[in-house]
Amino acid sequence: MQKIALLALVLAVTAAKFVDTHTTLAQINADPFGHVVLSAIKAHLQASTPANEVNMLLNGVGAGLVQDQNDHDHAFELDTTTNNRIVEDLEKEILYHQNQIASNTQLRDDTIEALAVSEEDIRVTISDIANNEATYAREEATRNQQHETFVAKVAAIDDVIDAIDEAAKLIQHLSLGASFAQLKSKYDTLHKKLSDNTSHTALLQPVITALTELATHGVNQKALTKIAQLLSEIRQQLVQEKAAKTDVEERQAAHWAEFSVHLANEHTRLVERKAQLEVQIQEQKDTIEDAQSWIEFHTLELENSEERLAGQQAWYAVQSEIYETQTAERTAQQEIVDRLQEHISEKLSTTAQFIASRN
C-alpha cells in the first residue's frame, strides 16, 4: 500500500516537472501518502539524519519496482509457456477431430455410393433367381411333356407292331393250309384293330385293303405272299420310327439332364450371391451408421476444443494486456523515481524549508 501511495507521489512530482519546487511539494503534500513521505523526511531532518537517507528511501522504492518487474516477468514467462503448451495441445486436438470428421465423412459418402450399387446388385440377383426358377419350371414342364409324348407314341407304335405281328401270324396260318373260316374270328378282331388305329392310318391302309380283298376274293398263295411282304416292310418302318423317336428322347433327356444341372448350379450361385449381398448391405448400413455417429461425436468434440482454445486465447490476451500495462507503469514509475531523486538532490535545501514550514 505504501508503494502504491509512493508511486502516486512520484507521478505527481513528474507531472509538475516544470512547476516551481514549492508548488510541486505542495501538490505532494496534498496527497495522503505524499504527506506521510514528507513527514518521514521531516523526521529525518529534525533528527539531523544524513540527507542521503532520503535517496536511500527512494532507492528502496526503485529496487522494489525492479523486483516486482522481475517477479512479474517470471510469472508471465510461466504463463506464456503454459499457454503455448495448452494452445499446441488444443490445436492438435482440433486437427485430430477435423481429420476424423473428414475421414468419416468420406467413409460415409463412399459407403452410401457402394450401398446403392449393392442394393441394385441384389435387386438384379433376386430377379435372376426368379428367372432361373421360372426357366427351370418351364423347361422341366417341357421335358415332362416331351417324355409323356414319347411314351404315348412308342406305346402306339408297339400296339401297331403287335397288330402287324398278329397279322403276320394269321397270314402264316393261312399259308400253312388253315381255312379262312377257321380264322374268321381272329381276322375280324385284327381287321377291326387295324381299322380303328388313328396313329398310323396311312401306313396301315394298304394292309387293311389287302386283308379286305383276301376276305372278299378268297385265299391264294400269291396274295398271302404279297401281304406277308407288306407286313414285313411296315414292321421295319415301325421299328425304325421307334428307334428314331427313342434316339430323340435320349438326346432330349441328356440335354435336360445337363441343362437342369446348369440351372441348379446357377440357382445355387445366385442364392449364395444374394446371401452375400444381404450380409454386405447390412455391413454397409452399419458402417454408414457408425461413421455418422463418429462424425457427430467428433463434431461435438471439435466445438468443445475450439471453445477451450478461444477461452485460452482470451485468457492469455488478458494476461498479456495486464503484463504490458503493468510493465509500462513500472517503467514510468522507475523514471519518476529517478527524476525525483535528481530533483531532491539538487533542491534539498528548498525542500527542507518547505517541510519545516509544514504543519
Tab-separated table of C-alpha atoms in Angstrom:
chain	number	residue	atom	x	y	z
A	1	MET	CA	0.000	0.000	0.000
A	2	GLN	CA	2.906	2.325	0.811
A	3	LYS	CA	4.477	1.535	-2.564
A	4	ILE	CA	1.263	2.449	-4.363
A	5	ALA	CA	0.966	5.714	-2.497
A	6	LEU	CA	4.614	6.478	-3.102
A	7	LEU	CA	4.146	5.804	-6.805
A	8	ALA	CA	1.282	8.278	-6.782
A	9	LEU	CA	3.654	10.733	-5.222
A	10	VAL	CA	6.233	10.075	-7.931
A	11	LEU	CA	3.606	10.636	-10.632
A	12	ALA	CA	2.631	13.935	-9.029
A	13	VAL	CA	6.237	15.088	-8.973
A	14	THR	CA	6.800	14.156	-12.587
A	15	ALA	CA	3.630	15.860	-13.751
A	16	ALA	CA	4.883	19.039	-12.096
A	17	LYS	CA	8.290	18.849	-13.751
A	18	PHE	CA	8.242	22.434	-14.830
A	19	VAL	CA	6.436	23.846	-11.767
A	20	ASP	CA	8.487	25.538	-9.052
A	21	THR	CA	9.665	23.434	-6.131
A	22	HIS	CA	7.188	24.855	-3.579
A	23	THR	CA	4.248	24.244	-5.871
A	24	THR	CA	5.460	20.653	-6.548
A	25	LEU	CA	5.970	19.897	-2.895
A	26	ALA	CA	2.603	21.406	-2.060
A	27	GLN	CA	0.985	19.031	-4.538
A	28	ILE	CA	2.864	16.079	-3.000
A	29	ASN	CA	1.876	17.175	0.475
A	30	ALA	CA	-1.765	17.271	-0.552
A	31	ASP	CA	-1.575	13.514	-1.318
A	32	PRO	CA	-2.062	11.398	1.848
A	33	PHE	CA	0.873	9.106	1.114
A	34	GLY	CA	2.951	12.067	-0.095
A	35	HIS	CA	2.181	13.758	3.215
A	36	VAL	CA	3.447	10.667	5.052
A	37	VAL	CA	6.619	10.597	2.959
A	38	LEU	CA	7.292	14.270	3.558
A	39	SER	CA	6.602	13.746	7.250
A	40	ALA	CA	9.171	10.945	7.227
A	41	ILE	CA	11.648	13.227	5.515
A	42	LYS	CA	10.890	15.961	8.091
A	43	ALA	CA	11.546	13.480	10.866
A	44	HIS	CA	14.888	12.628	9.289
A	45	LEU	CA	15.788	16.281	9.012
A	46	GLN	CA	14.757	17.115	12.597
A	47	ALA	CA	16.820	14.180	13.819
A	48	SER	CA	19.754	15.527	11.868
A	49	THR	CA	19.821	12.285	9.872
A	50	PRO	CA	22.126	12.455	6.875
A	51	ALA	CA	20.309	13.770	3.823
A	52	ASN	CA	21.327	10.853	1.690
A	53	GLU	CA	18.896	8.637	3.610
A	54	VAL	CA	16.119	10.235	1.570
A	55	ASN	CA	17.795	8.947	-1.546
A	56	MET	CA	18.182	5.580	0.142
A	57	LEU	CA	14.432	5.527	0.688
A	58	LEU	CA	13.819	6.260	-2.974
A	59	ASN	CA	16.446	3.667	-3.920
A	60	GLY	CA	14.454	1.159	-1.914
A	61	VAL	CA	11.321	2.066	-3.819
A	62	GLY	CA	13.209	1.689	-7.132
A	63	ALA	CA	14.612	-1.671	-6.047
A	64	GLY	CA	11.109	-2.784	-5.152
A	65	LEU	CA	9.918	-1.822	-8.603
A	66	VAL	CA	12.725	-3.815	-10.191
A	67	GLN	CA	11.938	-6.853	-8.027
A	68	ASP	CA	8.235	-6.596	-8.790
A	69	GLN	CA	9.030	-6.458	-12.509
A	70	ASN	CA	11.348	-9.443	-12.267
A	71	ASP	CA	8.669	-11.410	-10.419
A	72	HIS	CA	6.088	-10.340	-12.958
A	73	ASP	CA	8.417	-11.275	-15.844
A	74	HIS	CA	8.937	-14.744	-14.366
A	75	ALA	CA	5.202	-15.271	-13.759
A	76	PHE	CA	4.359	-14.093	-17.268
A	77	GLU	CA	7.041	-16.350	-18.725
A	78	LEU	CA	5.460	-19.312	-16.902
A	79	ASP	CA	2.026	-18.219	-18.142
A	80	THR	CA	3.367	-17.984	-21.690
A	81	THR	CA	4.975	-21.427	-21.540
A	82	THR	CA	1.819	-22.967	-20.116
A	83	ASN	CA	-0.347	-21.137	-22.640
A	84	ASN	CA	1.787	-22.259	-25.582
A	85	ARG	CA	1.627	-25.864	-24.417
A	86	ILE	CA	-2.135	-25.757	-23.906
A	87	VAL	CA	-2.687	-23.987	-27.239
A	88	GLU	CA	-0.468	-26.515	-29.022
A	89	ASP	CA	-2.375	-29.428	-27.432
A	90	LEU	CA	-5.743	-27.874	-28.289
A	91	GLU	CA	-4.665	-27.186	-31.873
A	92	LYS	CA	-3.601	-30.828	-32.152
A	93	GLU	CA	-6.985	-31.892	-30.764
A	94	ILE	CA	-8.775	-29.641	-33.239
A	95	LEU	CA	-6.724	-31.011	-36.147
A	96	TYR	CA	-7.375	-34.572	-34.972
A	97	HIS	CA	-11.137	-34.035	-34.756
A	98	GLN	CA	-11.166	-32.253	-38.126
A	99	ASN	CA	-9.305	-35.173	-39.718
A	100	GLN	CA	-11.659	-37.664	-38.085
A	101	ILE	CA	-14.694	-35.761	-39.328
A	102	ALA	CA	-13.214	-35.593	-42.849
A	103	SER	CA	-12.242	-39.282	-42.947
A	104	ASN	CA	-15.557	-40.486	-41.513
A	105	THR	CA	-17.465	-38.194	-43.870
A	106	GLN	CA	-15.529	-39.663	-46.786
A	107	LEU	CA	-16.137	-43.180	-45.468
A	108	ARG	CA	-19.847	-42.487	-45.049
A	109	ASP	CA	-20.229	-40.959	-48.525
A	110	ASP	CA	-18.205	-43.718	-50.218
A	111	THR	CA	-20.192	-46.387	-48.387
A	112	ILE	CA	-23.502	-44.743	-49.358
A	113	GLU	CA	-22.423	-44.987	-53.001
A	114	ALA	CA	-21.320	-48.605	-52.508
A	115	LEU	CA	-24.615	-49.388	-50.773
A	116	ALA	CA	-26.554	-48.091	-53.770
A	117	VAL	CA	-24.536	-50.427	-56.009
A	118	SER	CA	-25.092	-53.361	-53.639
A	119	GLU	CA	-28.829	-52.727	-53.457
A	120	GLU	CA	-29.011	-52.621	-57.252
A	121	ASP	CA	-26.954	-55.840	-57.407
A	122	ILE	CA	-29.303	-57.632	-55.035
A	123	ARG	CA	-32.340	-56.445	-56.999
A	124	VAL	CA	-30.784	-57.870	-60.160
A	125	THR	CA	-29.818	-61.068	-58.328
A	126	ILE	CA	-33.349	-61.562	-56.962
A	127	SER	CA	-34.695	-61.030	-60.486
A	128	ASP	CA	-32.160	-63.536	-61.844
A	129	ILE	CA	-33.225	-66.083	-59.226
A	130	ALA	CA	-36.878	-65.639	-60.217
A	131	ASN	CA	-35.969	-66.000	-63.902
A	132	ASN	CA	-33.866	-69.061	-63.137
A	133	GLU	CA	-36.699	-70.717	-61.231
A	134	ALA	CA	-39.200	-69.805	-63.950
A	135	THR	CA	-36.870	-71.215	-66.619
A	136	TYR	CA	-36.370	-74.413	-64.622
A	137	ALA	CA	-40.121	-74.864	-64.146
A	138	ARG	CA	-40.837	-74.140	-67.813
A	139	GLU	CA	-38.089	-76.394	-69.157
A	140	GLU	CA	-38.971	-79.161	-66.723
A	141	ALA	CA	-42.618	-78.993	-67.830
A	142	THR	CA	-41.486	-79.071	-71.470
A	143	ARG	CA	-39.267	-82.038	-70.763
A	144	ASN	CA	-42.040	-83.878	-68.951
A	145	GLN	CA	-44.372	-83.213	-71.863
A	146	GLN	CA	-41.753	-84.466	-74.310
A	147	HIS	CA	-41.319	-87.637	-72.297
A	148	GLU	CA	-45.065	-88.196	-71.983
A	149	THR	CA	-45.459	-87.689	-75.739
A	150	PHE	CA	-42.594	-90.118	-76.367
A	151	VAL	CA	-44.126	-92.762	-74.109
A	152	ALA	CA	-47.519	-92.371	-75.779
A	153	LYS	CA	-46.102	-92.553	-79.300
A	154	VAL	CA	-43.865	-95.523	-78.513
A	155	ALA	CA	-46.844	-97.254	-76.930
A	156	ALA	CA	-48.856	-96.550	-80.105
A	157	ILE	CA	-46.021	-97.912	-82.253
A	158	ASP	CA	-45.788	-101.012	-80.051
A	159	ASP	CA	-49.540	-101.530	-80.428
A	160	VAL	CA	-49.244	-101.307	-84.206
A	161	ILE	CA	-46.239	-103.656	-84.217
A	162	ASP	CA	-48.241	-106.125	-82.116
A	163	ALA	CA	-51.114	-105.855	-84.614
A	164	ILE	CA	-48.684	-106.346	-87.534
A	165	ASP	CA	-47.233	-109.404	-85.810
A	166	GLU	CA	-50.732	-110.806	-85.271
A	167	ALA	CA	-51.489	-110.217	-88.966
A	168	ALA	CA	-48.240	-111.972	-89.933
A	169	LYS	CA	-49.220	-114.997	-87.825
A	170	LEU	CA	-52.642	-115.017	-89.428
A	171	ILE	CA	-51.107	-114.991	-92.916
A	172	GLN	CA	-48.677	-117.709	-91.856
A	173	HIS	CA	-51.536	-119.932	-90.655
A	174	LEU	CA	-53.364	-119.420	-93.919
A	175	SER	CA	-50.195	-120.186	-95.858
A	176	LEU	CA	-49.839	-123.457	-93.949
A	177	GLY	CA	-53.313	-124.561	-95.011
A	178	ALA	CA	-55.677	-123.276	-92.364
A	179	SER	CA	-59.044	-122.327	-93.787
A	180	PHE	CA	-60.278	-118.755	-93.648
A	181	ALA	CA	-63.381	-119.919	-91.836
A	182	GLN	CA	-61.230	-121.323	-89.029
A	183	LEU	CA	-59.513	-117.987	-88.556
A	184	LYS	CA	-62.535	-115.783	-89.233
A	185	SER	CA	-62.879	-114.693	-85.600
A	186	LYS	CA	-59.216	-113.674	-85.327
A	187	TYR	CA	-59.436	-111.979	-88.743
A	188	ASP	CA	-62.398	-109.866	-87.673
A	189	THR	CA	-60.693	-108.842	-84.415
A	190	LEU	CA	-57.454	-107.994	-86.236
A	191	HIS	CA	-59.239	-106.143	-89.046
A	192	LYS	CA	-61.152	-104.020	-86.541
A	193	LYS	CA	-57.966	-103.276	-84.544
A	194	LEU	CA	-56.142	-102.082	-87.657
A	195	SER	CA	-59.120	-100.091	-88.904
A	196	ASP	CA	-59.589	-98.366	-85.554
A	197	ASN	CA	-55.923	-97.236	-85.364
A	198	THR	CA	-55.532	-93.481	-85.677
A	199	SER	CA	-51.783	-93.055	-85.185
A	200	HIS	CA	-50.670	-94.821	-88.384
A	201	THR	CA	-53.740	-94.730	-90.594
A	202	ALA	CA	-51.876	-94.055	-93.856
A	203	LEU	CA	-49.199	-96.645	-93.108
A	204	LEU	CA	-51.751	-99.366	-92.277
A	205	GLN	CA	-54.238	-98.644	-95.080
A	206	PRO	CA	-52.523	-100.960	-97.654
A	207	VAL	CA	-52.633	-103.822	-95.129
A	208	ILE	CA	-56.300	-103.187	-94.330
A	209	THR	CA	-57.116	-103.120	-98.061
A	210	ALA	CA	-55.158	-106.338	-98.720
A	211	LEU	CA	-56.860	-108.175	-95.859
A	212	THR	CA	-60.264	-106.947	-97.045
A	213	GLU	CA	-59.558	-108.276	-100.561
A	214	LEU	CA	-58.364	-111.537	-99.066
A	215	ALA	CA	-61.687	-111.961	-97.278
A	216	THR	CA	-63.621	-110.926	-100.390
A	217	HIS	CA	-61.790	-112.822	-103.165
A	218	GLY	CA	-60.600	-115.794	-101.219
A	219	VAL	CA	-57.244	-117.068	-100.149
A	220	ASN	CA	-54.454	-117.631	-102.678
A	221	GLN	CA	-50.763	-118.080	-102.126
A	222	LYS	CA	-49.763	-115.130	-104.235
A	223	ALA	CA	-51.945	-112.776	-102.244
A	224	LEU	CA	-50.662	-114.203	-98.966
A	225	THR	CA	-47.042	-113.730	-100.068
A	226	LYS	CA	-47.750	-110.162	-101.069
A	227	ILE	CA	-49.424	-109.413	-97.733
A	228	ALA	CA	-46.587	-111.056	-95.783
A	229	GLN	CA	-44.036	-108.899	-97.652
A	230	LEU	CA	-46.111	-105.792	-96.986
A	231	LEU	CA	-46.383	-106.602	-93.277
A	232	SER	CA	-42.599	-107.095	-93.053
A	233	GLU	CA	-41.923	-103.746	-94.703
A	234	ILE	CA	-44.398	-101.946	-92.447
A	235	ARG	CA	-42.959	-103.585	-89.365
A	236	GLN	CA	-39.463	-102.493	-90.376
A	237	GLN	CA	-40.699	-98.919	-90.819
A	238	LEU	CA	-42.343	-99.026	-87.385
A	239	VAL	CA	-39.141	-100.344	-85.764
A	240	GLN	CA	-37.137	-97.565	-87.454
A	241	GLU	CA	-39.672	-94.975	-86.357
A	242	LYS	CA	-39.479	-96.241	-82.785
A	243	ALA	CA	-35.678	-96.174	-82.889
A	244	ALA	CA	-35.718	-92.601	-84.231
A	245	LYS	CA	-38.117	-91.459	-81.529
A	246	THR	CA	-36.073	-93.266	-78.892
A	247	ASP	CA	-32.932	-91.527	-80.142
A	248	VAL	CA	-34.677	-88.132	-79.950
A	249	GLU	CA	-35.939	-88.970	-76.469
A	250	GLU	CA	-32.488	-89.958	-75.263
A	251	ARG	CA	-30.931	-86.798	-76.700
A	252	GLN	CA	-33.645	-84.651	-75.160
A	253	ALA	CA	-33.225	-86.433	-71.847
A	254	ALA	CA	-29.443	-85.957	-71.954
A	255	HIS	CA	-29.860	-82.284	-72.836
A	256	TRP	CA	-32.291	-81.762	-69.979
A	257	ALA	CA	-30.032	-83.598	-67.549
A	258	GLU	CA	-27.155	-81.294	-68.488
A	259	PHE	CA	-29.275	-78.142	-68.638
A	260	SER	CA	-31.047	-78.892	-65.350
A	261	VAL	CA	-27.662	-79.295	-63.626
A	262	HIS	CA	-26.567	-75.956	-65.111
A	263	LEU	CA	-29.775	-74.289	-63.900
A	264	ALA	CA	-29.419	-75.866	-60.452
A	265	ASN	CA	-25.785	-74.746	-60.172
A	266	GLU	CA	-26.702	-71.261	-61.351
A	267	HIS	CA	-29.542	-71.177	-58.816
A	268	THR	CA	-27.148	-72.165	-56.033
A	269	ARG	CA	-24.674	-69.477	-57.139
A	270	LEU	CA	-27.388	-66.815	-57.261
A	271	VAL	CA	-28.797	-67.765	-53.858
A	272	GLU	CA	-25.290	-67.641	-52.350
A	273	ARG	CA	-24.696	-64.298	-54.076
A	274	LYS	CA	-27.951	-62.970	-52.628
A	275	ALA	CA	-26.926	-64.099	-49.133
A	276	GLN	CA	-23.513	-62.447	-49.542
A	277	LEU	CA	-25.119	-59.221	-50.727
A	278	GLU	CA	-27.517	-59.239	-47.780
A	279	VAL	CA	-24.572	-59.511	-45.379
A	280	GLN	CA	-22.659	-56.872	-47.355
A	281	ILE	CA	-25.624	-54.485	-47.359
A	282	GLN	CA	-26.090	-54.859	-43.608
A	283	GLU	CA	-22.379	-54.253	-43.040
A	284	GLN	CA	-22.524	-51.162	-45.259
A	285	LYS	CA	-25.542	-49.841	-43.372
A	286	ASP	CA	-23.702	-50.455	-40.083
A	287	THR	CA	-20.627	-48.675	-41.449
A	288	ILE	CA	-22.723	-45.672	-42.505
A	289	GLU	CA	-24.404	-45.542	-39.103
A	290	ASP	CA	-21.088	-45.851	-37.252
A	291	ALA	CA	-19.442	-43.211	-39.459
A	292	GLN	CA	-22.340	-40.817	-38.859
A	293	SER	CA	-22.083	-41.422	-35.106
A	294	TRP	CA	-18.359	-40.674	-35.195
A	295	ILE	CA	-18.976	-37.545	-37.263
A	296	GLU	CA	-21.434	-36.296	-34.652
A	297	PHE	CA	-19.095	-37.250	-31.796
A	298	HIS	CA	-16.045	-35.544	-33.293
A	299	THR	CA	-18.130	-32.503	-34.268
A	300	LEU	CA	-19.108	-32.029	-30.623
A	301	GLU	CA	-15.527	-32.624	-29.514
A	302	LEU	CA	-14.292	-30.152	-32.137
A	303	GLU	CA	-16.693	-27.482	-30.892
A	304	ASN	CA	-15.552	-28.160	-27.336
A	305	SER	CA	-11.862	-27.918	-28.275
A	306	GLU	CA	-12.454	-24.732	-30.265
A	307	GLU	CA	-14.309	-23.192	-27.316
A	308	ARG	CA	-11.482	-24.158	-24.974
A	309	LEU	CA	-8.927	-22.731	-27.405
A	310	ALA	CA	-10.871	-19.492	-27.709
A	311	GLY	CA	-11.127	-19.313	-23.914
A	312	GLN	CA	-7.421	-19.995	-23.510
A	313	GLN	CA	-6.501	-17.366	-26.093
A	314	ALA	CA	-8.825	-14.855	-24.435
A	315	TRP	CA	-7.275	-15.602	-21.047
A	316	TYR	CA	-3.765	-15.169	-22.419
A	317	ALA	CA	-4.758	-11.967	-24.169
A	318	VAL	CA	-5.924	-10.588	-20.815
A	319	GLN	CA	-2.718	-11.736	-19.112
A	320	SER	CA	-0.650	-10.163	-21.885
A	321	GLU	CA	-2.539	-6.897	-21.595
A	322	ILE	CA	-2.099	-6.885	-17.818
A	323	TYR	CA	1.595	-7.655	-18.217
A	324	GLU	CA	2.136	-4.936	-20.793
A	325	THR	CA	0.140	-2.384	-18.780
A	326	GLN	CA	1.904	-3.118	-15.517
A	327	THR	CA	5.305	-3.213	-17.225
A	328	ALA	CA	4.625	0.181	-18.801
A	329	GLU	CA	3.501	1.508	-15.412
A	330	ARG	CA	6.643	0.254	-13.674
A	331	THR	CA	8.829	1.706	-16.382
A	332	ALA	CA	7.127	5.095	-15.954
A	333	GLN	CA	7.358	4.772	-12.175
A	334	GLN	CA	11.064	3.972	-12.332
A	335	GLU	CA	11.642	7.057	-14.481
A	336	ILE	CA	9.684	9.129	-11.957
A	337	VAL	CA	11.762	7.764	-9.081
A	338	ASP	CA	14.935	8.604	-10.976
A	339	ARG	CA	13.754	12.162	-11.667
A	340	LEU	CA	12.528	12.622	-8.096
A	341	GLN	CA	15.906	11.527	-6.789
A	342	GLU	CA	17.556	14.022	-9.078
A	343	HIS	CA	15.108	16.795	-8.061
A	344	ILE	CA	15.562	16.216	-4.323
A	345	SER	CA	19.335	16.014	-4.656
A	346	GLU	CA	19.524	19.308	-6.477
A	347	LYS	CA	16.966	21.213	-4.328
A	348	LEU	CA	17.274	19.654	-0.893
A	349	SER	CA	17.558	22.990	0.950
A	350	THR	CA	14.379	24.275	-0.660
A	351	THR	CA	12.652	21.001	0.191
A	352	ALA	CA	13.837	21.220	3.757
A	353	GLN	CA	12.483	24.756	4.092
A	354	PHE	CA	9.102	23.637	2.740
A	355	ILE	CA	8.978	20.657	5.075
A	356	ALA	CA	9.939	22.756	8.043
A	357	SER	CA	7.131	25.206	7.314
A	358	ARG	CA	4.501	22.374	7.161
A	359	ASN	CA	2.032	21.998	9.924
